[in-house]
Amino acid sequence: MFAVIKVLVTLAVIVIALNRKIKMGNAMLAGSVVLLLLSQPTLEKLAAATLRTATSHSTWEILFALYFVMCLEYQFRTGGIIDGLMATARSLLKSDRVLLAMMPAFLGFLPSLGGAIFSAPLVESASKPYSLSAETKTAINYWFRHVWEYTNPIFTGMLLASQISGLSLNSLISHMAWLTVLSAVIGWLLLISPLKQNQRTSGTTGTSGPDITSYHYLLLATAPIVANFILVVFLKLPASISMALVVGAMVFVLRQNLPDIRAMLLHALDSKLLLGIIGILFFQQILQQSGAIDEIALLLNAVSIPPTVVIGIIAFVAGLLTGTSQGFVAIAFPFIAVMAPGNLTLAMISFVMGTAGQMLSPAHMCLLVTLDYFNADFVKTLRPVFILNTIMIAAAYASIL
């Protein structure tokens, strides 16, 4: 029971730190210190956790993968690709409904802290033919941006889940691909399908067809993402190498000069993000050294609670408290590694429950920036998000019966 108390106290420290706007890396470091102090601290434990964090292949794999993700985000933003894609999509699809869902979904494929702020203006533009409340626009931007949580091989949470659980990325993605499809479908049915176009704006969507330049931007936007997906899922390359190859190819495609390449490489050194990942990985090692995971696993096995229920609850609470995928993965997935290593079902349940928790969390950066952009009400925005996540959870548990 003391192990449970230790973990709860540690989580409380992390959440309090995050609520006080302390950076993720520092918050996780504070949690690591508290957990170590509560677990008969020794220099050997601290040294072992530090050494394993610094020398682990997974640490450098994740850091390099995210570094090159930031490089690609810079190329998309400065190369005019996002603006070009928006114009092309409107010309090709001639449907603002599709744009409302597609633009946040597309930009959501490139993970960046608080990145919903980039898709919010596009949702605002696509919503003009409809009389949408601020809360509806916020929910649309927020939900569709996160439909890739279960399948994106360059998401921080996915990379961490693979490394901690020992499951390969392609196994995780293959097992959870249906969840992304379900997420998009129910999001469309609940948020997009009921929309009715204003009489005064009906038929105002541009009718001119796309030109060669439009297809150029469409190719520039989709090719890097498709190429990365193929390299990781089908060729089974590490995400870091895949992203490096994609970014390298885009340097030549965009004809970036040396000053621009230098600016891109410096931009990608996002200390807040990279130090946050290091803090999470160090916390994971402290969690292992503390023995809390093994003690809690023994306790749960003794009371005969199904692992899918226990780990699901842990993941949901962790997601709710931290507001990040890397947060719930760092806390919940070590339990999978101990209680049922290599169990894809537990990984899937943990992901669904953890994602539901982070999507309902007031600490979720994407939610905060979108609420601020649209000046929307927190509770009203989360009502449809709660319904959608309830459907996702019900479907996940129903699939394992």
GROMACS .gro file of C-alpha atoms in nm:
model
  401
    1MET     CA    1   0.000   0.000   0.000
    2PHE     CA    2   0.291   0.235   0.071
    3ALA     CA    3   0.396   0.200  -0.292
    4VAL     CA    4   0.057   0.334  -0.401
    5ILE     CA    5   0.094   0.629  -0.164
    6LYS     CA    6   0.442   0.701  -0.300
    7VAL     CA    7   0.316   0.709  -0.658
    8LEU     CA    8   0.012   0.923  -0.569
    9VAL     CA    9   0.228   1.177  -0.384
   10THR     CA   10   0.468   1.184  -0.679
   11LEU     CA   11   0.183   1.239  -0.926
   12ALA     CA   12   0.046   1.517  -0.706
   13VAL     CA   13   0.382   1.695  -0.715
   14ILE     CA   14   0.401   1.664  -1.095
   15VAL     CA   15   0.047   1.793  -1.145
   16ILE     CA   16   0.092   2.086  -0.906
   17ALA     CA   17   0.412   2.179  -1.087
   18LEU     CA   18   0.242   2.163  -1.429
   19ASN     CA   19  -0.053   2.369  -1.307
   20ARG     CA   20   0.193   2.635  -1.195
   21LYS     CA   21   0.325   2.649  -1.552
   22ILE     CA   22   0.652   2.479  -1.465
   23LYS     CA   23   0.809   2.318  -1.772
   24MET     CA   24   0.740   1.949  -1.826
   25GLY     CA   25   1.106   1.852  -1.786
   26ASN     CA   26   1.138   2.033  -1.453
   27ALA     CA   27   0.804   1.896  -1.331
   28MET     CA   28   0.910   1.539  -1.409
   29LEU     CA   29   1.247   1.601  -1.244
   30ALA     CA   30   1.070   1.724  -0.929
   31GLY     CA   31   0.856   1.411  -0.933
   32SER     CA   32   1.165   1.196  -0.972
   33VAL     CA   33   1.330   1.361  -0.671
   34VAL     CA   34   1.021   1.312  -0.454
   35LEU     CA   35   0.983   0.948  -0.558
   36LEU     CA   36   1.351   0.880  -0.490
   37LEU     CA   37   1.332   1.040  -0.145
   38LEU     CA   38   1.029   0.824  -0.059
   39SER     CA   39   1.202   0.505  -0.173
   40GLN     CA   40   1.501   0.466   0.059
   41PRO     CA   41   1.730   0.684  -0.154
   42THR     CA   42   2.085   0.573  -0.225
   43LEU     CA   43   2.355   0.708  -0.453
   44GLU     CA   44   2.352   0.372  -0.633
   45LYS     CA   45   1.987   0.415  -0.733
   46LEU     CA   46   2.044   0.771  -0.852
   47ALA     CA   47   2.359   0.674  -1.044
   48ALA     CA   48   2.190   0.375  -1.205
   49ALA     CA   49   1.890   0.582  -1.319
   50THR     CA   50   2.113   0.858  -1.454
   51LEU     CA   51   2.344   0.620  -1.636
   52ARG     CA   52   2.061   0.421  -1.793
   53THR     CA   53   1.890   0.739  -1.910
   54ALA     CA   54   2.209   0.874  -2.064
   55THR     CA   55   2.326   0.551  -2.228
   56SER     CA   56   1.997   0.394  -2.333
   57HIS     CA   57   1.947   0.356  -2.706
   58SER     CA   58   1.580   0.454  -2.664
   59THR     CA   59   1.676   0.791  -2.515
   60TRP     CA   60   1.876   0.894  -2.820
   61GLU     CA   61   1.630   0.737  -3.063
   62ILE     CA   62   1.347   0.950  -2.925
   63LEU     CA   63   1.552   1.270  -2.901
   64PHE     CA   64   1.679   1.247  -3.258
   65ALA     CA   65   1.337   1.151  -3.394
   66LEU     CA   66   1.174   1.454  -3.233
   67TYR     CA   67   1.459   1.679  -3.341
   68PHE     CA   68   1.400   1.592  -3.705
   69VAL     CA   69   1.023   1.626  -3.657
   70MET     CA   70   1.085   1.986  -3.555
   71CYS     CA   71   1.303   2.030  -3.864
   72LEU     CA   72   1.019   1.909  -4.088
   73GLU     CA   73   0.772   2.139  -3.910
   74TYR     CA   74   1.007   2.431  -3.989
   75GLN     CA   75   1.025   2.330  -4.354
   76PHE     CA   76   0.646   2.312  -4.380
   77ARG     CA   77   0.596   2.646  -4.210
   78THR     CA   78   0.864   2.850  -4.384
   79GLY     CA   79   0.827   2.686  -4.724
   80GLY     CA   80   0.469   2.809  -4.765
   81ILE     CA   81   0.350   2.450  -4.779
   82ILE     CA   82   0.072   2.489  -4.520
   83ASP     CA   83  -0.077   2.798  -4.686
   84GLY     CA   84  -0.049   2.636  -5.027
   85LEU     CA   85  -0.218   2.320  -4.903
   86MET     CA   86  -0.510   2.517  -4.762
   87ALA     CA   87  -0.569   2.693  -5.095
   88THR     CA   88  -0.531   2.367  -5.286
   89ALA     CA   89  -0.765   2.173  -5.058
   90ARG     CA   90  -1.034   2.438  -5.091
   91SER     CA   91  -0.999   2.436  -5.470
   92LEU     CA   92  -1.002   2.057  -5.499
   93LEU     CA   93  -1.262   1.961  -5.242
   94LYS     CA   94  -1.501   2.253  -5.277
   95SER     CA   95  -1.631   2.154  -4.935
   96ASP     CA   96  -1.572   2.354  -4.620
   97ARG     CA   97  -1.703   2.062  -4.416
   98VAL     CA   98  -1.416   1.846  -4.532
   99LEU     CA   99  -1.173   2.132  -4.474
  100LEU     CA  100  -1.297   2.175  -4.119
  101ALA     CA  101  -1.194   1.819  -4.039
  102MET     CA  102  -0.900   1.780  -4.275
  103MET     CA  103  -0.687   2.082  -4.187
  104PRO     CA  104  -0.651   2.015  -3.813
  105ALA     CA  105  -0.610   1.643  -3.888
  106PHE     CA  106  -0.333   1.711  -4.138
  107LEU     CA  107  -0.146   1.956  -3.916
  108GLY     CA  108  -0.199   1.719  -3.624
  109PHE     CA  109   0.020   1.466  -3.798
  110LEU     CA  110   0.317   1.689  -3.718
  111PRO     CA  111   0.342   1.692  -3.338
  112SER     CA  112   0.439   2.018  -3.174
  113LEU     CA  113   0.365   2.150  -2.826
  114GLY     CA  114   0.045   2.354  -2.843
  115GLY     CA  115   0.041   2.300  -3.220
  116ALA     CA  116  -0.337   2.342  -3.233
  117ILE     CA  117  -0.275   2.715  -3.261
  118PHE     CA  118  -0.152   2.658  -3.619
  119SER     CA  119  -0.471   2.484  -3.731
  120ALA     CA  120  -0.712   2.711  -3.541
  121PRO     CA  121  -0.695   2.995  -3.800
  122LEU     CA  122  -0.763   2.742  -4.077
  123VAL     CA  123  -1.067   2.608  -3.893
  124GLU     CA  124  -1.184   2.966  -3.846
  125SER     CA  125  -1.152   3.025  -4.221
  126ALA     CA  126  -1.331   2.702  -4.318
  127SER     CA  127  -1.612   2.767  -4.069
  128LYS     CA  128  -1.722   3.096  -4.226
  129PRO     CA  129  -2.010   2.941  -4.427
  130TYR     CA  130  -2.159   2.806  -4.101
  131SER     CA  131  -2.297   2.963  -3.786
  132LEU     CA  132  -2.068   2.786  -3.541
  133SER     CA  133  -2.022   2.870  -3.177
  134ALA     CA  134  -1.674   2.923  -3.042
  135GLU     CA  135  -1.710   2.596  -2.852
  136THR     CA  136  -1.796   2.397  -3.165
  137LYS     CA  137  -1.499   2.538  -3.356
  138THR     CA  138  -1.275   2.461  -3.059
  139ALA     CA  139  -1.404   2.103  -3.035
  140ILE     CA  140  -1.356   2.046  -3.409
  141ASN     CA  141  -1.001   2.178  -3.406
  142TYR     CA  142  -0.916   1.988  -3.089
  143TRP     CA  143  -1.069   1.652  -3.178
  144PHE     CA  144  -0.953   1.611  -3.537
  145ARG     CA  145  -0.602   1.722  -3.450
  146HIS     CA  146  -0.573   1.417  -3.223
  147VAL     CA  147  -0.722   1.140  -3.437
  148TRP     CA  148  -0.367   1.018  -3.508
  149GLU     CA  149  -0.281   0.949  -3.144
  150TYR     CA  150  -0.306   0.572  -3.204
  151THR     CA  151  -0.113   0.545  -3.532
  152ASN     CA  152   0.140   0.824  -3.578
  153PRO     CA  153   0.493   0.676  -3.565
  154ILE     CA  154   0.652   1.014  -3.484
  155PHE     CA  155   0.432   1.104  -3.187
  156THR     CA  156   0.624   1.129  -2.862
  157GLY     CA  157   0.376   0.907  -2.681
  158MET     CA  158   0.396   0.638  -2.946
  159LEU     CA  159   0.777   0.639  -2.945
  160LEU     CA  160   0.785   0.619  -2.566
  161ALA     CA  161   0.524   0.342  -2.559
  162SER     CA  162   0.727   0.133  -2.800
  163GLN     CA  163   1.052   0.180  -2.609
  164ILE     CA  164   0.907   0.120  -2.261
  165SER     CA  165   0.686  -0.177  -2.349
  166GLY     CA  166   0.934  -0.341  -2.587
  167LEU     CA  167   0.664  -0.360  -2.856
  168SER     CA  168   0.767  -0.257  -3.206
  169LEU     CA  169   0.618   0.056  -3.358
  170ASN     CA  170   0.469  -0.130  -3.651
  171SER     CA  171   0.301  -0.380  -3.414
  172LEU     CA  172   0.148  -0.103  -3.208
  173ILE     CA  173   0.029   0.088  -3.513
  174SER     CA  174  -0.113  -0.220  -3.685
  175HIS     CA  175  -0.304  -0.320  -3.370
  176MET     CA  176  -0.450   0.028  -3.310
  177ALA     CA  177  -0.511   0.152  -3.666
  178TRP     CA  178  -0.885   0.089  -3.638
  179LEU     CA  179  -0.900   0.336  -3.349
  180THR     CA  180  -0.787   0.622  -3.572
  181VAL     CA  181  -1.055   0.529  -3.826
  182LEU     CA  182  -1.319   0.512  -3.552
  183SER     CA  183  -1.204   0.843  -3.405
  184ALA     CA  184  -1.234   1.018  -3.742
  185VAL     CA  185  -1.573   0.862  -3.821
  186ILE     CA  186  -1.744   0.944  -3.491
  187GLY     CA  187  -1.589   1.291  -3.494
  188TRP     CA  188  -1.740   1.350  -3.837
  189LEU     CA  189  -2.082   1.215  -3.735
  190LEU     CA  190  -2.104   1.419  -3.416
  191LEU     CA  191  -1.921   1.741  -3.505
  192ILE     CA  192  -1.932   1.786  -3.884
  193SER     CA  193  -2.232   1.601  -4.027
  194PRO     CA  194  -2.497   1.809  -3.841
  195LEU     CA  195  -2.361   2.140  -3.975
  196LYS     CA  196  -2.591   2.345  -4.195
  197GLN     CA  197  -2.461   2.610  -4.431
  198ASN     CA  198  -2.584   2.967  -4.398
  199GLN     CA  199  -2.825   3.081  -4.667
  200ARG     CA  200  -2.625   3.395  -4.735
  201THR     CA  201  -2.300   3.208  -4.785
  202SER     CA  202  -2.434   2.898  -4.958
  203GLY     CA  203  -2.242   2.829  -5.275
  204THR     CA  204  -1.969   3.085  -5.205
  205THR     CA  205  -1.691   2.831  -5.200
  206GLY     CA  206  -1.454   2.894  -5.488
  207THR     CA  207  -1.526   2.699  -5.804
  208SER     CA  208  -1.203   2.752  -5.994
  209GLY     CA  209  -1.010   2.431  -6.042
  210PRO     CA  210  -0.658   2.368  -5.915
  211ASP     CA  211  -0.357   2.458  -6.129
  212ILE     CA  212  -0.011   2.304  -6.151
  213THR     CA  213   0.112   2.507  -5.854
  214SER     CA  214  -0.174   2.371  -5.644
  215TYR     CA  215  -0.077   2.012  -5.712
  216HIS     CA  216   0.282   2.107  -5.634
  217TYR     CA  217   0.185   2.212  -5.281
  218LEU     CA  218  -0.033   1.906  -5.236
  219LEU     CA  219   0.261   1.682  -5.323
  220LEU     CA  220   0.500   1.876  -5.098
  221ALA     CA  221   0.260   1.841  -4.807
  222THR     CA  222   0.169   1.476  -4.839
  223ALA     CA  223   0.485   1.310  -4.974
  224PRO     CA  224   0.704   1.358  -4.661
  225ILE     CA  225   0.434   1.221  -4.432
  226VAL     CA  226   0.354   0.923  -4.654
  227ALA     CA  227   0.725   0.849  -4.703
  228ASN     CA  228   0.790   0.856  -4.329
  229PHE     CA  229   0.494   0.628  -4.260
  230ILE     CA  230   0.615   0.376  -4.519
  231LEU     CA  231   0.973   0.383  -4.390
  232VAL     CA  232   0.867   0.321  -4.030
  233VAL     CA  233   0.571   0.086  -4.065
  234PHE     CA  234   0.662  -0.121  -4.370
  235LEU     CA  235   1.042  -0.097  -4.395
  236LYS     CA  236   1.070  -0.092  -4.014
  237LEU     CA  237   1.335   0.178  -4.002
  238PRO     CA  238   1.387   0.358  -3.670
  239ALA     CA  239   1.185   0.679  -3.654
  240SER     CA  240   1.501   0.888  -3.612
  241ILE     CA  241   1.658   0.756  -3.933
  242SER     CA  242   1.330   0.781  -4.123
  243MET     CA  243   1.277   1.143  -4.022
  244ALA     CA  244   1.639   1.231  -4.101
  245LEU     CA  245   1.601   1.087  -4.452
  246VAL     CA  246   1.275   1.275  -4.509
  247VAL     CA  247   1.417   1.606  -4.384
  248GLY     CA  248   1.732   1.556  -4.592
  249ALA     CA  249   1.525   1.495  -4.903
  250MET     CA  250   1.314   1.804  -4.834
  251VAL     CA  251   1.630   2.018  -4.811
  252PHE     CA  252   1.697   1.941  -5.178
  253VAL     CA  253   1.332   1.961  -5.284
  254LEU     CA  254   1.288   2.305  -5.124
  255ARG     CA  255   1.638   2.412  -5.234
  256GLN     CA  256   1.724   2.541  -4.890
  257ASN     CA  257   2.042   2.746  -4.875
  258LEU     CA  258   2.302   2.720  -4.599
  259PRO     CA  259   2.165   3.009  -4.386
  260ASP     CA  260   1.817   2.856  -4.400
  261ILE     CA  261   1.947   2.510  -4.311
  262ARG     CA  262   2.136   2.661  -4.018
  263ALA     CA  263   1.819   2.841  -3.903
  264MET     CA  264   1.622   2.517  -3.932
  265LEU     CA  265   1.875   2.319  -3.729
  266LEU     CA  266   1.878   2.583  -3.456
  267HIS     CA  267   1.497   2.605  -3.454
  268ALA     CA  268   1.473   2.230  -3.402
  269LEU     CA  269   1.676   2.255  -3.082
  270ASP     CA  270   1.360   2.312  -2.882
  271SER     CA  271   1.502   2.293  -2.532
  272LYS     CA  272   1.157   2.287  -2.371
  273LEU     CA  273   1.051   1.980  -2.568
  274LEU     CA  274   1.383   1.792  -2.561
  275LEU     CA  275   1.448   1.851  -2.191
  276GLY     CA  276   1.091   1.748  -2.122
  277ILE     CA  277   1.154   1.413  -2.290
  278ILE     CA  278   1.476   1.363  -2.096
  279GLY     CA  279   1.286   1.439  -1.774
  280ILE     CA  280   1.022   1.180  -1.861
  281LEU     CA  281   1.281   0.913  -1.943
  282PHE     CA  282   1.471   0.986  -1.621
  283PHE     CA  283   1.143   0.961  -1.426
  284GLN     CA  284   1.080   0.622  -1.584
  285GLN     CA  285   1.420   0.500  -1.465
  286ILE     CA  286   1.361   0.633  -1.112
  287LEU     CA  287   1.024   0.459  -1.114
  288GLN     CA  288   1.201   0.133  -1.197
  289GLN     CA  289   1.473   0.187  -0.934
  290SER     CA  290   1.220   0.272  -0.663
  291GLY     CA  291   1.058  -0.070  -0.690
  292ALA     CA  292   0.713   0.094  -0.674
  293ILE     CA  293   0.598  -0.067  -0.997
  294ASP     CA  294   0.679  -0.420  -0.879
  295GLU     CA  295   0.510  -0.358  -0.543
  296ILE     CA  296   0.194  -0.220  -0.701
  297ALA     CA  297   0.187  -0.503  -0.956
  298LEU     CA  298   0.201  -0.757  -0.673
  299LEU     CA  299  -0.076  -0.574  -0.488
  300LEU     CA  300  -0.302  -0.566  -0.793
  301ASN     CA  301  -0.245  -0.932  -0.866
  302ALA     CA  302  -0.330  -1.014  -0.506
  303VAL     CA  303  -0.672  -0.846  -0.523
  304SER     CA  304  -0.750  -1.015  -0.856
  305ILE     CA  305  -0.849  -0.700  -1.046
  306PRO     CA  306  -0.823  -0.751  -1.426
  307PRO     CA  307  -0.509  -0.583  -1.562
  308THR     CA  308  -0.712  -0.417  -1.838
  309VAL     CA  309  -0.918  -0.237  -1.574
  310VAL     CA  310  -0.628  -0.147  -1.346
  311ILE     CA  311  -0.388  -0.023  -1.613
  312GLY     CA  312  -0.673   0.150  -1.793
  313ILE     CA  313  -0.757   0.347  -1.479
  314ILE     CA  314  -0.392   0.430  -1.419
  315ALA     CA  315  -0.352   0.553  -1.776
  316PHE     CA  316  -0.673   0.759  -1.763
  317VAL     CA  317  -0.579   0.930  -1.436
  318ALA     CA  318  -0.224   0.992  -1.558
  319GLY     CA  319  -0.357   1.144  -1.881
  320LEU     CA  320  -0.606   1.358  -1.691
  321LEU     CA  321  -0.339   1.483  -1.452
  322THR     CA  322  -0.054   1.547  -1.696
  323GLY     CA  323  -0.248   1.641  -2.010
  324THR     CA  324   0.010   1.477  -2.238
  325SER     CA  325   0.051   1.144  -2.414
  326GLN     CA  326   0.411   1.118  -2.299
  327GLY     CA  327   0.290   1.175  -1.943
  328PHE     CA  328   0.040   0.889  -1.931
  329VAL     CA  329   0.274   0.658  -2.124
  330ALA     CA  330   0.562   0.728  -1.884
  331ILE     CA  331   0.341   0.643  -1.586
  332ALA     CA  332   0.122   0.359  -1.719
  333PHE     CA  333   0.341   0.165  -1.960
  334PRO     CA  334   0.604   0.057  -1.706
  335PHE     CA  335   0.323  -0.140  -1.540
  336ILE     CA  336   0.259  -0.317  -1.871
  337ALA     CA  337   0.629  -0.395  -1.900
  338VAL     CA  338   0.619  -0.566  -1.558
  339MET     CA  339   0.269  -0.718  -1.543
  340ALA     CA  340   0.229  -0.832  -1.904
  341PRO     CA  341   0.530  -0.758  -2.124
  342GLY     CA  342   0.454  -0.760  -2.495
  343ASN     CA  343   0.077  -0.755  -2.441
  344LEU     CA  344  -0.075  -0.559  -2.731
  345THR     CA  345  -0.423  -0.566  -2.579
  346LEU     CA  346  -0.307  -0.393  -2.262
  347ALA     CA  347  -0.111  -0.142  -2.469
  348MET     CA  348  -0.422  -0.062  -2.673
  349ILE     CA  349  -0.643  -0.022  -2.365
  350SER     CA  350  -0.381   0.195  -2.198
  351PHE     CA  351  -0.358   0.416  -2.504
  352VAL     CA  352  -0.734   0.461  -2.536
  353MET     CA  353  -0.782   0.536  -2.166
  354GLY     CA  354  -0.475   0.758  -2.143
  355THR     CA  355  -0.577   0.950  -2.455
  356ALA     CA  356  -0.926   1.001  -2.312
  357GLY     CA  357  -0.772   1.135  -1.994
  358GLN     CA  358  -0.541   1.379  -2.169
  359MET     CA  359  -0.820   1.497  -2.403
  360LEU     CA  360  -1.032   1.590  -2.100
  361SER     CA  361  -0.742   1.741  -1.908
  362PRO     CA  362  -0.728   2.113  -1.825
  363ALA     CA  363  -0.350   2.076  -1.849
  364HIS     CA  364  -0.359   1.982  -2.219
  365MET     CA  365  -0.171   2.255  -2.408
  366CYS     CA  366  -0.365   2.211  -2.734
  367LEU     CA  367  -0.694   2.258  -2.549
  368LEU     CA  368  -0.570   2.567  -2.370
  369VAL     CA  369  -0.441   2.745  -2.681
  370THR     CA  370  -0.754   2.660  -2.882
  371LEU     CA  371  -0.985   2.780  -2.604
  372ASP     CA  372  -0.787   3.101  -2.591
  373TYR     CA  373  -0.791   3.150  -2.969
  374PHE     CA  374  -1.168   3.106  -3.006
  375ASN     CA  375  -1.246   3.255  -2.662
  376ALA     CA  376  -1.452   2.943  -2.588
  377ASP     CA  377  -1.601   2.807  -2.266
  378PHE     CA  378  -1.409   2.513  -2.116
  379VAL     CA  379  -1.705   2.302  -1.998
  380LYS     CA  380  -1.919   2.355  -2.309
  381THR     CA  381  -1.625   2.264  -2.533
  382LEU     CA  382  -1.557   1.940  -2.348
  383ARG     CA  383  -1.916   1.810  -2.365
  384PRO     CA  384  -1.884   1.664  -2.718
  385VAL     CA  385  -1.523   1.563  -2.645
  386PHE     CA  386  -1.645   1.367  -2.342
  387ILE     CA  387  -1.910   1.189  -2.550
  388LEU     CA  388  -1.660   1.101  -2.822
  389ASN     CA  389  -1.408   0.963  -2.574
  390THR     CA  390  -1.679   0.760  -2.402
  391ILE     CA  391  -1.753   0.595  -2.737
  392MET     CA  392  -1.381   0.526  -2.791
  393ILE     CA  393  -1.346   0.365  -2.447
  394ALA     CA  394  -1.659   0.153  -2.493
  395ALA     CA  395  -1.540   0.034  -2.834
  396ALA     CA  396  -1.193  -0.052  -2.702
  397TYR     CA  397  -1.325  -0.267  -2.416
  398ALA     CA  398  -1.592  -0.423  -2.636
  399SER     CA  399  -1.320  -0.532  -2.881
  400ILE     CA  400  -1.149  -0.748  -2.617
  401LEU     CA  401  -1.459  -0.924  -2.485
   0.00000   0.00000   0.00000
